[in-house]
PDB file of C-alpha atoms in Angstrom:
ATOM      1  CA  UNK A   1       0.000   0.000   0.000  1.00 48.00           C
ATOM      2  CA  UNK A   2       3.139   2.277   1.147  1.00 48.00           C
ATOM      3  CA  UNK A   3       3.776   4.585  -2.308  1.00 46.00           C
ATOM      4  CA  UNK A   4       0.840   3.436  -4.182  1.00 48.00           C
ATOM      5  CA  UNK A   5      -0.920   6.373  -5.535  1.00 52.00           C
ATOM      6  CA  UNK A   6      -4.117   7.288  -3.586  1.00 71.00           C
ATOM      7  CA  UNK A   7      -5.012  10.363  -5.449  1.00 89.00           C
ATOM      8  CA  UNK A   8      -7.726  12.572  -3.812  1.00 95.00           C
ATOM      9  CA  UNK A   9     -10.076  11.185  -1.843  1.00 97.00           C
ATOM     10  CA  UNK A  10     -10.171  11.500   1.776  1.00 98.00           C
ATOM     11  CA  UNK A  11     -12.247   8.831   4.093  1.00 98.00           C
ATOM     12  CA  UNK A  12     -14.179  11.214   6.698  1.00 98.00           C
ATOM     13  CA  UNK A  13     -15.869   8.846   9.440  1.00 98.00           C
ATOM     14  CA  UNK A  14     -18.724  10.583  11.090  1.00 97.00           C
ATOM     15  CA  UNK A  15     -19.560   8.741  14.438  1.00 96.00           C
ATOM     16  CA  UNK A  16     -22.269  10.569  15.695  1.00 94.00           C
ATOM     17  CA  UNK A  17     -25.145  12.368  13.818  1.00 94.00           C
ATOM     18  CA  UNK A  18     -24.269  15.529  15.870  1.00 93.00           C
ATOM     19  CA  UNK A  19     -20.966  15.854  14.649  1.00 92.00           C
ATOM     20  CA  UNK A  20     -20.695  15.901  11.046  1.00 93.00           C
ATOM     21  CA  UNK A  21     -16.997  17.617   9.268  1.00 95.00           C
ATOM     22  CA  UNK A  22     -19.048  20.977   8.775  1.00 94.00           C
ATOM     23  CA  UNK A  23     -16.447  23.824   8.687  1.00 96.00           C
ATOM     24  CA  UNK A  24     -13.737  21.593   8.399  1.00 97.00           C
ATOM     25  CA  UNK A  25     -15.058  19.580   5.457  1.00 96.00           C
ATOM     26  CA  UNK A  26     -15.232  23.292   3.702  1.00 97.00           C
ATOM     27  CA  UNK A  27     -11.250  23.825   4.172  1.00 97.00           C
ATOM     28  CA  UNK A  28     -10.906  20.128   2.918  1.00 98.00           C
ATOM     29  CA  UNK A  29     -12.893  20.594  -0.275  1.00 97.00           C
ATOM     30  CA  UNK A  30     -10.853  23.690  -0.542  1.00 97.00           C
ATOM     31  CA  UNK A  31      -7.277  22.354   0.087  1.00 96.00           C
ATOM     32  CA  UNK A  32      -8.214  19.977  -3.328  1.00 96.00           C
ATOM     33  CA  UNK A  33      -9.376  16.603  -0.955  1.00 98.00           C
ATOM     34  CA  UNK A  34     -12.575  14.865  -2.236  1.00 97.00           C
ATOM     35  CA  UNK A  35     -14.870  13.692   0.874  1.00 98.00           C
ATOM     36  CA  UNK A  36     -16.103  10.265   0.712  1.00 97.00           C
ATOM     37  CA  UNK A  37     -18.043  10.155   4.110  1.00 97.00           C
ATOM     38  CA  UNK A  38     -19.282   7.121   5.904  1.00 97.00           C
ATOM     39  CA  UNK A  39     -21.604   7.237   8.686  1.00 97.00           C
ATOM     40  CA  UNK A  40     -21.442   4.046  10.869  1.00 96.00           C
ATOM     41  CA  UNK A  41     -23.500   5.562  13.564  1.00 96.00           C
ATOM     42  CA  UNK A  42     -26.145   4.984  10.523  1.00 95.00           C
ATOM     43  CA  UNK A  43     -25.397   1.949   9.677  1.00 95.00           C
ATOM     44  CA  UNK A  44     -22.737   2.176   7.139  1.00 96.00           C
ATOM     45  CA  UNK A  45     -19.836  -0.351   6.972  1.00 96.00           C
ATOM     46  CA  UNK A  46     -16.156   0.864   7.238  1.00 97.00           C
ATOM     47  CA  UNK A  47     -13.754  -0.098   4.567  1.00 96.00           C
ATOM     48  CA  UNK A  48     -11.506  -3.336   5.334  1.00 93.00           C
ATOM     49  CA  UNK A  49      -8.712  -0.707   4.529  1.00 95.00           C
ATOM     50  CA  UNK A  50      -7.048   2.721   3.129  1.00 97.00           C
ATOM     51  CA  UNK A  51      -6.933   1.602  -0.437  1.00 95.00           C
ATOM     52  CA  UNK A  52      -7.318   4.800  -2.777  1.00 94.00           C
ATOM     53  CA  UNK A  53      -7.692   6.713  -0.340  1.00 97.00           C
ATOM     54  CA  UNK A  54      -5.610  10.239   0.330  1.00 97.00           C
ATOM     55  CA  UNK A  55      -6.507  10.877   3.849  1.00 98.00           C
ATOM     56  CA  UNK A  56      -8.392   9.685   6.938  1.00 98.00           C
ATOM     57  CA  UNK A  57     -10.013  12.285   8.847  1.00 98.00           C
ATOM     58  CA  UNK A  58     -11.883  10.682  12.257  1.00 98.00           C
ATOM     59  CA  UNK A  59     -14.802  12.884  13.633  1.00 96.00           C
ATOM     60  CA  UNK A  60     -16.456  13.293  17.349  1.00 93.00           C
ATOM     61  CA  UNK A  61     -19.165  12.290  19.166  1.00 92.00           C
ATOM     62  CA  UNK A  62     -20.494  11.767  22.309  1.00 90.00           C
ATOM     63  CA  UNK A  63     -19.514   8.474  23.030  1.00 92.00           C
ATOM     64  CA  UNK A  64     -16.812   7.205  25.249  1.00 90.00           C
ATOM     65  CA  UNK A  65     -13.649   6.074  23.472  1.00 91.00           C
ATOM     66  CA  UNK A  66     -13.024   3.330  26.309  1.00 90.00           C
ATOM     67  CA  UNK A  67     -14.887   0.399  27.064  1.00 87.00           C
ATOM     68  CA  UNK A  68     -17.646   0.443  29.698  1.00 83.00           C
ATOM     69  CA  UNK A  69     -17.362  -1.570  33.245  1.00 80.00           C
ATOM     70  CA  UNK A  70     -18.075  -4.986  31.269  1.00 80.00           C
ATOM     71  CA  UNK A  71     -15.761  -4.193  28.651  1.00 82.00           C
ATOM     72  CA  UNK A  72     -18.247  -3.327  26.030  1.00 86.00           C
ATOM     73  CA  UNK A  73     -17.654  -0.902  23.619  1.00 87.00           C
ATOM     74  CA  UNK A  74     -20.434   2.214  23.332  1.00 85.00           C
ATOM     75  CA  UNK A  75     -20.172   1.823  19.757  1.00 93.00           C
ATOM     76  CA  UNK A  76     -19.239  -1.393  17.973  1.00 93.00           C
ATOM     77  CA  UNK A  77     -17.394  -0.454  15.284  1.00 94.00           C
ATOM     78  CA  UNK A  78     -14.721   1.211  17.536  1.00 95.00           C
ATOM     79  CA  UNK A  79     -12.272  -1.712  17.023  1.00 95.00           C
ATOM     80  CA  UNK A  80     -12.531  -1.748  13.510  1.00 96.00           C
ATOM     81  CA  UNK A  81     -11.945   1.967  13.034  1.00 97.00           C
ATOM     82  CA  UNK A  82      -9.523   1.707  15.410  1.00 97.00           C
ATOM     83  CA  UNK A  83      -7.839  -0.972  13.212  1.00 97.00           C
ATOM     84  CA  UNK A  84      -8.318   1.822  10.409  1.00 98.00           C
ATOM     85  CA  UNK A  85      -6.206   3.886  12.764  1.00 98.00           C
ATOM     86  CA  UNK A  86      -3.562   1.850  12.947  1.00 98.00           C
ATOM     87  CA  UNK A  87      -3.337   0.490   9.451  1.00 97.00           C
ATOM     88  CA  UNK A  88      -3.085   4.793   8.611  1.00 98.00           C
ATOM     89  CA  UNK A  89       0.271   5.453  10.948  1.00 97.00           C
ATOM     90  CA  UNK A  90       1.660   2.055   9.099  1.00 96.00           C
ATOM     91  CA  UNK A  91       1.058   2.882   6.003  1.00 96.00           C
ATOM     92  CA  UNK A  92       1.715   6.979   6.324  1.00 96.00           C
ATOM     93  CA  UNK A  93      -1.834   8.180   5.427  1.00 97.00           C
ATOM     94  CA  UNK A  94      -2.640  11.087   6.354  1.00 98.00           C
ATOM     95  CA  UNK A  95      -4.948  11.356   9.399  1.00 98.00           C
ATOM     96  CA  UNK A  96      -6.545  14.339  11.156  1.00 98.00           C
ATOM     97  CA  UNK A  97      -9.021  12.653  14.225  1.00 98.00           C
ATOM     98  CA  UNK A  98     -11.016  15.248  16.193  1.00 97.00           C
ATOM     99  CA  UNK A  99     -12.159  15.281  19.835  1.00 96.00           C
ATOM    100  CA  UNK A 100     -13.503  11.621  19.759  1.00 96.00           C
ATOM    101  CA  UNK A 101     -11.701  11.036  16.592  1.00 97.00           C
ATOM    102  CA  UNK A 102      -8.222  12.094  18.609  1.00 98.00           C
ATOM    103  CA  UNK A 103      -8.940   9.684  21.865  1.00 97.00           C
ATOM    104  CA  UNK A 104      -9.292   6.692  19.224  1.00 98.00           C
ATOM    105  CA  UNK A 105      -6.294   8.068  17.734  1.00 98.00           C
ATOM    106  CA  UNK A 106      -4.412   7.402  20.861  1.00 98.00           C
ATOM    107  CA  UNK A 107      -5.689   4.662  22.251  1.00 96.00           C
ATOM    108  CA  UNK A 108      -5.415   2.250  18.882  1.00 97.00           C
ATOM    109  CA  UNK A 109      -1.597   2.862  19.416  1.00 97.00           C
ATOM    110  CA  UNK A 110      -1.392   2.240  23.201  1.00 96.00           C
ATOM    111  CA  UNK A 111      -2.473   5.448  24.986  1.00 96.00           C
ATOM    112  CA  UNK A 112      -4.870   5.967  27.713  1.00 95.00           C
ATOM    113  CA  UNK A 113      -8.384   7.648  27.620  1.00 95.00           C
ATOM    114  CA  UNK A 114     -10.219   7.767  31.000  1.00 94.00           C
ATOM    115  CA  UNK A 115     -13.039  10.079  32.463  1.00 92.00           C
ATOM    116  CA  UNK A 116     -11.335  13.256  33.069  1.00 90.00           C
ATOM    117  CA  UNK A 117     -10.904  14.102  37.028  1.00 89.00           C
ATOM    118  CA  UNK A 118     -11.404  18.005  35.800  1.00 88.00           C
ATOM    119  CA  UNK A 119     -14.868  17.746  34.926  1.00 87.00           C
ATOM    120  CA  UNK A 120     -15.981  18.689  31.217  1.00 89.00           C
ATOM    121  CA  UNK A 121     -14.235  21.328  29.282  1.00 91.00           C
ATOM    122  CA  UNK A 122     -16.609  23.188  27.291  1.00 90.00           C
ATOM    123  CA  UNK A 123     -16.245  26.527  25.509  1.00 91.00           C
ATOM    124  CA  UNK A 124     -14.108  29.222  23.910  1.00 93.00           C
ATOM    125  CA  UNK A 125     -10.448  28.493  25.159  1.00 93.00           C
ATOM    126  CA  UNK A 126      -6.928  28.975  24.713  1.00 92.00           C
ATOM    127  CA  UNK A 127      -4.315  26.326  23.847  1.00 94.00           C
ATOM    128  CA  UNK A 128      -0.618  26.240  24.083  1.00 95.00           C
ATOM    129  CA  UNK A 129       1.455  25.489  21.126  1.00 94.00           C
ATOM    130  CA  UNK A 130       4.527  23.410  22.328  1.00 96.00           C
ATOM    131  CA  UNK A 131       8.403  24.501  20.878  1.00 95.00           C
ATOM    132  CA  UNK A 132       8.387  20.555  19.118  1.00 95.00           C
ATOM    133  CA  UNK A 133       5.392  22.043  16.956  1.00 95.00           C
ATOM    134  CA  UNK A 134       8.076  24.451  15.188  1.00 95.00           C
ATOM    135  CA  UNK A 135       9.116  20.826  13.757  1.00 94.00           C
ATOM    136  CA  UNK A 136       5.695  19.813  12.487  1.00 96.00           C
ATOM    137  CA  UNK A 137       4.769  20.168   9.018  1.00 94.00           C
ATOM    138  CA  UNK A 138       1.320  21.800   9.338  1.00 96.00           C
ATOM    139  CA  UNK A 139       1.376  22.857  13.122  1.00 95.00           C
ATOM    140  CA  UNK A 140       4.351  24.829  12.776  1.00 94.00           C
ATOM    141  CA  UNK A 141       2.522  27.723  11.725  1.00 95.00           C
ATOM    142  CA  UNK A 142      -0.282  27.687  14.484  1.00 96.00           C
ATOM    143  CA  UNK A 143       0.222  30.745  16.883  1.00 94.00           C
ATOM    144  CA  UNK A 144       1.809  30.247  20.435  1.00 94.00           C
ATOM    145  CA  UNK A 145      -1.926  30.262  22.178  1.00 94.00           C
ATOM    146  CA  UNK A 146      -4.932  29.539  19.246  1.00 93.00           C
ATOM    147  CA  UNK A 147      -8.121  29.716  19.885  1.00 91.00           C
ATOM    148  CA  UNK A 148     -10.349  26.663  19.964  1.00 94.00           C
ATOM    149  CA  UNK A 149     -13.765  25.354  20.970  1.00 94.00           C
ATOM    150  CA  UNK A 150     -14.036  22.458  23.309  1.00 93.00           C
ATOM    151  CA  UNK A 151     -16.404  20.086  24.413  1.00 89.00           C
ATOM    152  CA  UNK A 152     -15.605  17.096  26.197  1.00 91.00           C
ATOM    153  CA  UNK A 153     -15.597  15.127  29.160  1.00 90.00           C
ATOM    154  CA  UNK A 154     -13.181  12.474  28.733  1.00 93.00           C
ATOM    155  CA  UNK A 155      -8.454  12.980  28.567  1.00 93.00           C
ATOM    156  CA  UNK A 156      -5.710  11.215  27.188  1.00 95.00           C
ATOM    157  CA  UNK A 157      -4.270  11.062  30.131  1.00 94.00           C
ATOM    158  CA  UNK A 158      -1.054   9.309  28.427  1.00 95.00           C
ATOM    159  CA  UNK A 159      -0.216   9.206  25.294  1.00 97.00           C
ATOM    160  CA  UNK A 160       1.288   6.339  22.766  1.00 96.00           C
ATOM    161  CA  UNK A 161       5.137   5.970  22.799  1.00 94.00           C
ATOM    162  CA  UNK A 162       5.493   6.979  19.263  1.00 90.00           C
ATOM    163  CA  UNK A 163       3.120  10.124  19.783  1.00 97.00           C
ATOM    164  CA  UNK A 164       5.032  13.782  19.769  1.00 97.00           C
ATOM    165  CA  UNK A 165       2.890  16.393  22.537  1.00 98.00           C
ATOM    166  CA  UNK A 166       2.085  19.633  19.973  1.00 98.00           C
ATOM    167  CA  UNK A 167      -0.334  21.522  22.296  1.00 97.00           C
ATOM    168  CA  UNK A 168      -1.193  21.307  25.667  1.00 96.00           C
ATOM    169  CA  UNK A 169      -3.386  23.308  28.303  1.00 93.00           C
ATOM    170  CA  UNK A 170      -3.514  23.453  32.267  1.00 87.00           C
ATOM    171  CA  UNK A 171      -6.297  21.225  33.096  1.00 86.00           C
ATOM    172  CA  UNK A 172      -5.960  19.066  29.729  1.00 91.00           C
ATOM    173  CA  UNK A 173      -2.079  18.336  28.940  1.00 92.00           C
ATOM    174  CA  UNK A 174      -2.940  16.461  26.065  1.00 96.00           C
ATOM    175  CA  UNK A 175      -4.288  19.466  23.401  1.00 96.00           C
ATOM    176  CA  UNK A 176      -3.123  17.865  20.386  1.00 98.00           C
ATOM    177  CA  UNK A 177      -0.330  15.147  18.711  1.00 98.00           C
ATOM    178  CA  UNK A 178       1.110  13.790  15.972  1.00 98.00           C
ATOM    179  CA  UNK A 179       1.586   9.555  16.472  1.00 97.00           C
ATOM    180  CA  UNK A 180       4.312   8.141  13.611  1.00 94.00           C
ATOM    181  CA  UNK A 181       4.462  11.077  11.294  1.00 93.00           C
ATOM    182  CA  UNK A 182       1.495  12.059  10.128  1.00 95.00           C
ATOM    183  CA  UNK A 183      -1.382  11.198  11.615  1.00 98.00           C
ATOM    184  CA  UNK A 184      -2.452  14.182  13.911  1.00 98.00           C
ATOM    185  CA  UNK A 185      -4.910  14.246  17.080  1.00 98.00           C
ATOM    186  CA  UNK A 186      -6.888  17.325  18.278  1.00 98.00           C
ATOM    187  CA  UNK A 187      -8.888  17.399  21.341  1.00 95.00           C
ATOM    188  CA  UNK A 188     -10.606  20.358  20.365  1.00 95.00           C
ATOM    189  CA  UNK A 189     -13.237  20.713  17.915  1.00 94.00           C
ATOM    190  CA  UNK A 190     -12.297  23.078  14.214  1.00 95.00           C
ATOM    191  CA  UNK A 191     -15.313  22.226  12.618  1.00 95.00           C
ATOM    192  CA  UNK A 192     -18.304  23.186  14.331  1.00 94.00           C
ATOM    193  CA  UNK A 193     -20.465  26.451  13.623  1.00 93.00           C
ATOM    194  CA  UNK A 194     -22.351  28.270  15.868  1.00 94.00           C
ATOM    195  CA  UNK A 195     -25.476  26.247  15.221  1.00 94.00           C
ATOM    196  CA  UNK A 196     -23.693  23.108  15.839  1.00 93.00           C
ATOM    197  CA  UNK A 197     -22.523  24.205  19.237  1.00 91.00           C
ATOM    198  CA  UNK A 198     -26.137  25.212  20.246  1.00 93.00           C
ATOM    199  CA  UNK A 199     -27.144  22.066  19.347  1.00 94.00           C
ATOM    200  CA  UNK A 200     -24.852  20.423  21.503  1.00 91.00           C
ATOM    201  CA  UNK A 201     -26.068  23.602  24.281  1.00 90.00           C
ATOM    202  CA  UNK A 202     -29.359  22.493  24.092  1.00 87.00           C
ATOM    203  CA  UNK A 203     -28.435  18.963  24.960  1.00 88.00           C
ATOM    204  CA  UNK A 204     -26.279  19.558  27.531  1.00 88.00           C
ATOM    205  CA  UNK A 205     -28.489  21.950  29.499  1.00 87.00           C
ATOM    206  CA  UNK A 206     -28.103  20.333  32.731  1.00 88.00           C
ATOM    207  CA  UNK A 207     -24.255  20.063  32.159  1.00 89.00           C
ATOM    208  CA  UNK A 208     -23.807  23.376  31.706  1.00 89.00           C
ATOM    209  CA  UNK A 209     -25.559  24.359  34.600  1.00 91.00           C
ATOM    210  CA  UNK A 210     -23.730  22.111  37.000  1.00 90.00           C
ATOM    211  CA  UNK A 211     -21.163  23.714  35.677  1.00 89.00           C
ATOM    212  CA  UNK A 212     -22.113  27.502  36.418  1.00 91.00           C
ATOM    213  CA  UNK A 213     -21.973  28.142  32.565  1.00 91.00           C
ATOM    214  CA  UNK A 214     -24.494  30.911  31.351  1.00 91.00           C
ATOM    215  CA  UNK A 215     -25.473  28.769  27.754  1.00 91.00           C
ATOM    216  CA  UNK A 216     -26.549  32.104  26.488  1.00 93.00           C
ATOM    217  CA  UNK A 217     -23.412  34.060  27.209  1.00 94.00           C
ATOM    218  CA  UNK A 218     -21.107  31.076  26.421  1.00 91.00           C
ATOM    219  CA  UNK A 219     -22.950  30.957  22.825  1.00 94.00           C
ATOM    220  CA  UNK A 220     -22.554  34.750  22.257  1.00 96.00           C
ATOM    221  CA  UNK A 221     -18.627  34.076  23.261  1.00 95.00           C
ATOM    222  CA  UNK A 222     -18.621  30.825  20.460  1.00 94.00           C
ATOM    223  CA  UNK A 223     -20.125  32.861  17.453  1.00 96.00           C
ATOM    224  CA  UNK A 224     -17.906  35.976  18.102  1.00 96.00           C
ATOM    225  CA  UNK A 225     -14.953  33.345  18.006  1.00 95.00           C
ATOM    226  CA  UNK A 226     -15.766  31.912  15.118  1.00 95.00           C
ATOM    227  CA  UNK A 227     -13.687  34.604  12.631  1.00 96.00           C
ATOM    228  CA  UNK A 228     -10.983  33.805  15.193  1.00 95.00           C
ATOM    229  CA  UNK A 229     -10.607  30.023  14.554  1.00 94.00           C
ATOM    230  CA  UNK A 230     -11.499  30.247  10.949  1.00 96.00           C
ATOM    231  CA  UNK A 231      -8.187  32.289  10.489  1.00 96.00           C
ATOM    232  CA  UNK A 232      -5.873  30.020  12.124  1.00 96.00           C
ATOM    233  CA  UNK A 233      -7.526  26.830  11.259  1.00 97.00           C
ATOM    234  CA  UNK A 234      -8.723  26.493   7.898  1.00 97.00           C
ATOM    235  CA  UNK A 235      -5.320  27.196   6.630  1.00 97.00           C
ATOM    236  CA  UNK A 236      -4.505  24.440   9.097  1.00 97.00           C
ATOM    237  CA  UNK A 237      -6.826  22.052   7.561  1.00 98.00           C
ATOM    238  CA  UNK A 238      -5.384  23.260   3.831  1.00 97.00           C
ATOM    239  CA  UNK A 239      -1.924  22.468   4.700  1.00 97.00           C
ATOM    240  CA  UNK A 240      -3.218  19.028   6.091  1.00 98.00           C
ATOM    241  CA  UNK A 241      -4.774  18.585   3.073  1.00 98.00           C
ATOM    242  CA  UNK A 242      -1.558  19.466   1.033  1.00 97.00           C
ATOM    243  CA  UNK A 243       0.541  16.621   3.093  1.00 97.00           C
ATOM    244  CA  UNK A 244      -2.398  14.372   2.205  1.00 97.00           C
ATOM    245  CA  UNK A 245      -1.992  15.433  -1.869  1.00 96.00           C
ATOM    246  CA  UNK A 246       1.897  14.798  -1.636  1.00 92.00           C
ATOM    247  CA  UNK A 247       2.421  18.562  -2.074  1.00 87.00           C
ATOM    248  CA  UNK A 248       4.252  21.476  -0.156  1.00 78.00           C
ATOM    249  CA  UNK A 249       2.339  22.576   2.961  1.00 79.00           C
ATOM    250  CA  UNK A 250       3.864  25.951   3.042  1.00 68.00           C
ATOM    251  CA  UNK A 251       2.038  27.107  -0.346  1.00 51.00           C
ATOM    252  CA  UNK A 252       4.682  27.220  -2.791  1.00 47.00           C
ATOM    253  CA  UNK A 253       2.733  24.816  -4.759  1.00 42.00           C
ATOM    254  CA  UNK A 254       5.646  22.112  -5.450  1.00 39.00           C
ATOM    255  CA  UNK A 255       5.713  18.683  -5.124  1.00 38.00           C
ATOM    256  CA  UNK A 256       8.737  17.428  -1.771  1.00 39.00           C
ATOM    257  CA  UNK A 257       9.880  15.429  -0.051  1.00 38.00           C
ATOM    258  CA  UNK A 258       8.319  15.573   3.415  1.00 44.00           C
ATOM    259  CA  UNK A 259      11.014  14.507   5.786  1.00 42.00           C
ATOM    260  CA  UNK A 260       8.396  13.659   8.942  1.00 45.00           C
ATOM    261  CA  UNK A 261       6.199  11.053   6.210  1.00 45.00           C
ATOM    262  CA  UNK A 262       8.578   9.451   4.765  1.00 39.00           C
ATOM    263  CA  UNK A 263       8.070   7.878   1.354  1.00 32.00           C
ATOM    264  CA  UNK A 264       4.980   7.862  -0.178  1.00 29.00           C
TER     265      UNK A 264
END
């Protein structure tokens, strides 16, 4: 599979209906990717493997990545897409996983997802870009402290040996990774609108107000950030989507080596 051509068609998995690549799937479409998405949550199978395919891009949901007490899995195609996972950092396809997406990322390859002891993060809120990012093909032009939109309740709380740490925060070390070299983890979500986040508002009423968290003010604070995050991450998602085409992620159009992939 390793240097077959796979020419531009990215594999977007949508676990939950409440979820779906939204913004990001715009920056996709616009860095040159094709989106061929699969919903499992609907009752669509996931391919046996990557062939033909550019990219893998892993959505959210609301599920937990771990098993349950019993060792059941809250959704049962979690071991095969976490078999997708793997068979990605083996063969260098690109992979962007997000929020859910990123805790499968890590745990396929040996890290650790548990209930985090902080209590949900939700909101508008600053990450901090680590000095290893200035290495990283695409994250090396994030800003020092970005800002993103969060919404979870579960941490990596260790990541796999092969992973590099390229954004942390206080209360959630693990912000974002790269495992092998190039499949990249955020724990924050890039592709959600303002109507997607009220959505998930309206759900999580009674979360919110455990939490103290005005839904009202919190959504005026998510729409004015949304200008914000669309300048730092859609070029983001562009250059990710230049890695997966084989080209230059810095814009000068030209076909590279990569040094962090590999071979293609």
């Amino acid at each position: 599979m390793e240097g077959t051509p796979r020419g531009n068609v990215a594999l977007v998995v949508e676990n939950d209906p409440t979820d779906d690549v939204r913004r990001l799937g715009d920056w996709l479409t616009g860095g040159g990717l094709t989106l061929d998405v699969v919903r499992p949550h609907a009752g669509d199978p996931l391919p046996a493997d990557l062939d033909g395919y550019a990219a893998l891009v892993v959505m959210g949901g609301e599920q937990d990545a771990f098993p349950d007490e019993s060792g059941e899995r809250t959704s049962p195609w979690f071991g095969t897409l976490e078999g997708l996972l793997r068979k990605a950092v083996r063969h260098k396809v690109p992979t962007l996983a997000v929020c859910l997406g990123a805790q499968l990322l890590a745990q396929a390859h040996g890290g650790t997802v548990e209930r985090s002891t902080e209590g949900p993060e939700i909101g508008v809120k600053l990450v901090a870009r680590r000095d290893v990012a200035d290495n990283d093909p695409i994250f090396a032009a994030v800003p020092f402290a970005p800002d993103v939109l969060q919404w979870h309740r579960d941490a990596i709380v260790e990541l796999p040996v092969n992973a590099v740490l390229l954004a942390a925060s206080t209360h959630y070390p693990v912000q974002a990774f790269r495992v092998g070299g190039s499949a990249w983890g955020l724990q924050f979500h890039i592709e959600c609108d303002t109507e997607m986040f009220a959505a998930w508002a309206m759900d999580g009423v009674a979360t919110l107000a455990d939490l103290g968290i005005d839904p009202i003010e919190m959504l005026e604070q998510v729409d004015a950030a949304q200008d914000d995050v669309a300048e730092i991450w859609r070029p983001f998602a562009e250059r990710f989507a230049a890695v997966a085409l084989g080209r230059s992620p810095h814009g000068d159009g030209g076909l590279r080596s990569l040094p962090l992939l590999g071979p293609r």
